[in-house]
JSON list of C-alpha atoms in Angstrom, two decimals:
[
{"chain": "A", "resi": 1, "resn": "UNK", "atom": "CA", "xyz": [105.05, 93.60, 123.28]},
{"chain": "A", "resi": 2, "resn": "UNK", "atom": "CA", "xyz": [107.85, 92.03, 121.24]},
{"chain": "A", "resi": 3, "resn": "UNK", "atom": "CA", "xyz": [105.58, 89.07, 120.44]},
{"chain": "A", "resi": 4, "resn": "UNK", "atom": "CA", "xyz": [102.88, 91.42, 119.15]},
{"chain": "A", "resi": 5, "resn": "UNK", "atom": "CA", "xyz": [105.39, 93.28, 117.01]},
{"chain": "A", "resi": 6, "resn": "UNK", "atom": "CA", "xyz": [106.69, 90.01, 115.63]},
{"chain": "A", "resi": 7, "resn": "UNK", "atom": "CA", "xyz": [103.15, 88.84, 114.83]},
{"chain": "A", "resi": 8, "resn": "UNK", "atom": "CA", "xyz": [102.58, 92.08, 112.95]},
{"chain": "A", "resi": 9, "resn": "UNK", "atom": "CA", "xyz": [105.74, 91.54, 110.94]},
{"chain": "A", "resi": 10, "resn": "UNK", "atom": "CA", "xyz": [107.62, 94.35, 112.64]},
{"chain": "A", "resi": 11, "resn": "UNK", "atom": "CA", "xyz": [110.69, 92.19, 113.10]},
{"chain": "A", "resi": 12, "resn": "UNK", "atom": "CA", "xyz": [113.28, 94.93, 113.60]},
{"chain": "A", "resi": 13, "resn": "UNK", "atom": "CA", "xyz": [111.27, 96.53, 116.40]},
{"chain": "A", "resi": 14, "resn": "UNK", "atom": "CA", "xyz": [110.63, 93.15, 118.05]},
{"chain": "A", "resi": 15, "resn": "UNK", "atom": "CA", "xyz": [114.32, 92.25, 117.79]},
{"chain": "A", "resi": 16, "resn": "UNK", "atom": "CA", "xyz": [115.33, 95.53, 119.40]},
{"chain": "A", "resi": 17, "resn": "UNK", "atom": "CA", "xyz": [113.06, 94.91, 122.40]},
{"chain": "A", "resi": 18, "resn": "UNK", "atom": "CA", "xyz": [114.23, 91.32, 122.74]},
{"chain": "A", "resi": 19, "resn": "UNK", "atom": "CA", "xyz": [117.92, 92.32, 122.54]},
{"chain": "A", "resi": 20, "resn": "UNK", "atom": "CA", "xyz": [117.38, 94.69, 125.45]},
{"chain": "A", "resi": 21, "resn": "UNK", "atom": "CA", "xyz": [115.35, 92.22, 127.52]},
{"chain": "A", "resi": 22, "resn": "UNK", "atom": "CA", "xyz": [117.57, 89.16, 127.14]},
{"chain": "A", "resi": 23, "resn": "UNK", "atom": "CA", "xyz": [120.59, 90.43, 129.12]},
{"chain": "A", "resi": 24, "resn": "UNK", "atom": "CA", "xyz": [118.26, 91.68, 131.86]},
{"chain": "A", "resi": 25, "resn": "UNK", "atom": "CA", "xyz": [116.66, 88.26, 132.16]},
{"chain": "A", "resi": 26, "resn": "UNK", "atom": "CA", "xyz": [120.08, 86.61, 132.24]},
{"chain": "A", "resi": 27, "resn": "UNK", "atom": "CA", "xyz": [121.21, 88.89, 135.07]},
{"chain": "A", "resi": 28, "resn": "UNK", "atom": "CA", "xyz": [118.02, 88.60, 137.10]},
{"chain": "A", "resi": 29, "resn": "UNK", "atom": "CA", "xyz": [117.21, 84.92, 136.59]},
{"chain": "A", "resi": 30, "resn": "UNK", "atom": "CA", "xyz": [120.40, 83.35, 135.34]},
{"chain": "A", "resi": 31, "resn": "UNK", "atom": "CA", "xyz": [121.23, 81.85, 131.94]},
{"chain": "A", "resi": 32, "resn": "UNK", "atom": "CA", "xyz": [119.77, 78.45, 132.80]},
{"chain": "A", "resi": 33, "resn": "UNK", "atom": "CA", "xyz": [116.40, 79.65, 134.10]},
{"chain": "A", "resi": 34, "resn": "UNK", "atom": "CA", "xyz": [113.56, 78.32, 131.98]},
{"chain": "A", "resi": 35, "resn": "UNK", "atom": "CA", "xyz": [112.09, 81.81, 131.46]},
{"chain": "A", "resi": 36, "resn": "UNK", "atom": "CA", "xyz": [115.44, 83.04, 130.12]},
{"chain": "A", "resi": 37, "resn": "UNK", "atom": "CA", "xyz": [115.81, 79.96, 127.91]},
{"chain": "A", "resi": 38, "resn": "UNK", "atom": "CA", "xyz": [112.34, 80.45, 126.43]},
{"chain": "A", "resi": 39, "resn": "UNK", "atom": "CA", "xyz": [113.07, 84.13, 125.75]},
{"chain": "A", "resi": 40, "resn": "UNK", "atom": "CA", "xyz": [116.37, 83.26, 124.08]},
{"chain": "A", "resi": 41, "resn": "UNK", "atom": "CA", "xyz": [114.58, 80.63, 122.01]},
{"chain": "A", "resi": 42, "resn": "UNK", "atom": "CA", "xyz": [112.11, 83.31, 120.92]},
{"chain": "A", "resi": 43, "resn": "UNK", "atom": "CA", "xyz": [115.00, 85.54, 119.85]},
{"chain": "A", "resi": 44, "resn": "UNK", "atom": "CA", "xyz": [116.45, 82.70, 117.79]},
{"chain": "A", "resi": 45, "resn": "UNK", "atom": "CA", "xyz": [113.06, 82.06, 116.16]},
{"chain": "A", "resi": 46, "resn": "UNK", "atom": "CA", "xyz": [112.71, 85.74, 115.31]},
{"chain": "A", "resi": 47, "resn": "UNK", "atom": "CA", "xyz": [116.17, 85.85, 113.78]},
{"chain": "A", "resi": 48, "resn": "UNK", "atom": "CA", "xyz": [115.26, 82.88, 111.59]},
{"chain": "A", "resi": 49, "resn": "UNK", "atom": "CA", "xyz": [112.17, 84.75, 110.42]},
{"chain": "A", "resi": 50, "resn": "UNK", "atom": "CA", "xyz": [114.41, 87.72, 109.65]},
{"chain": "A", "resi": 51, "resn": "UNK", "atom": "CA", "xyz": [116.67, 85.46, 107.59]},
{"chain": "A", "resi": 52, "resn": "UNK", "atom": "CA", "xyz": [119.66, 85.92, 109.91]},
{"chain": "A", "resi": 53, "resn": "UNK", "atom": "CA", "xyz": [120.46, 82.25, 110.39]},
{"chain": "A", "resi": 54, "resn": "UNK", "atom": "CA", "xyz": [123.95, 82.81, 111.77]},
{"chain": "A", "resi": 55, "resn": "UNK", "atom": "CA", "xyz": [122.62, 85.06, 114.55]},
{"chain": "A", "resi": 56, "resn": "UNK", "atom": "CA", "xyz": [119.82, 82.58, 115.23]},
{"chain": "A", "resi": 57, "resn": "UNK", "atom": "CA", "xyz": [122.33, 79.78, 115.66]},
{"chain": "A", "resi": 58, "resn": "UNK", "atom": "CA", "xyz": [124.51, 81.89, 117.98]},
{"chain": "A", "resi": 59, "resn": "UNK", "atom": "CA", "xyz": [121.50, 82.40, 120.26]},
{"chain": "A", "resi": 60, "resn": "UNK", "atom": "CA", "xyz": [120.05, 78.91, 119.93]},
{"chain": "A", "resi": 61, "resn": "UNK", "atom": "CA", "xyz": [123.18, 76.81, 120.50]},
{"chain": "A", "resi": 62, "resn": "UNK", "atom": "CA", "xyz": [123.62, 77.76, 124.20]},
{"chain": "A", "resi": 63, "resn": "UNK", "atom": "CA", "xyz": [119.87, 77.32, 124.75]},
{"chain": "A", "resi": 64, "resn": "UNK", "atom": "CA", "xyz": [119.98, 73.77, 123.41]},
{"chain": "A", "resi": 65, "resn": "UNK", "atom": "CA", "xyz": [122.95, 72.96, 125.64]},
{"chain": "A", "resi": 66, "resn": "UNK", "atom": "CA", "xyz": [121.32, 74.47, 128.71]},
{"chain": "A", "resi": 67, "resn": "UNK", "atom": "CA", "xyz": [118.01, 72.68, 128.19]},
{"chain": "A", "resi": 68, "resn": "UNK", "atom": "CA", "xyz": [119.76, 69.37, 128.69]},
{"chain": "A", "resi": 69, "resn": "UNK", "atom": "CA", "xyz": [121.02, 70.48, 132.08]},
{"chain": "A", "resi": 70, "resn": "UNK", "atom": "CA", "xyz": [117.82, 72.16, 133.28]},
{"chain": "A", "resi": 71, "resn": "UNK", "atom": "CA", "xyz": [115.00, 69.84, 132.26]},
{"chain": "A", "resi": 72, "resn": "UNK", "atom": "CA", "xyz": [114.74, 66.23, 133.35]},
{"chain": "A", "resi": 73, "resn": "UNK", "atom": "CA", "xyz": [115.21, 63.62, 130.65]},
{"chain": "A", "resi": 74, "resn": "UNK", "atom": "CA", "xyz": [112.02, 63.06, 128.69]},
{"chain": "A", "resi": 75, "resn": "UNK", "atom": "CA", "xyz": [110.43, 66.36, 129.74]},
{"chain": "A", "resi": 76, "resn": "UNK", "atom": "CA", "xyz": [107.91, 67.26, 127.01]},
{"chain": "A", "resi": 77, "resn": "UNK", "atom": "CA", "xyz": [108.65, 70.99, 127.25]},
{"chain": "A", "resi": 78, "resn": "UNK", "atom": "CA", "xyz": [112.11, 70.35, 125.82]},
{"chain": "A", "resi": 79, "resn": "UNK", "atom": "CA", "xyz": [110.45, 69.75, 122.47]},
{"chain": "A", "resi": 80, "resn": "UNK", "atom": "CA", "xyz": [108.42, 72.96, 122.46]}
]
């Protein structure tokens, strides 16, 4: 649903849903699970679209660090 809202330009509504979902994913899957990392990456992307670069960086920095520990070297999904 958040992706649909984002596509429609309803960034605040999408951000609200994502902010609620992210901690749940972290608790259920762990902060290094690929599903959590992708969701956090989506939050960072949305925050860039909203022009909130500082918030985007705060979300993205731990994702970038975790990707190096989760994915094997050379994994093509690390670039997506």
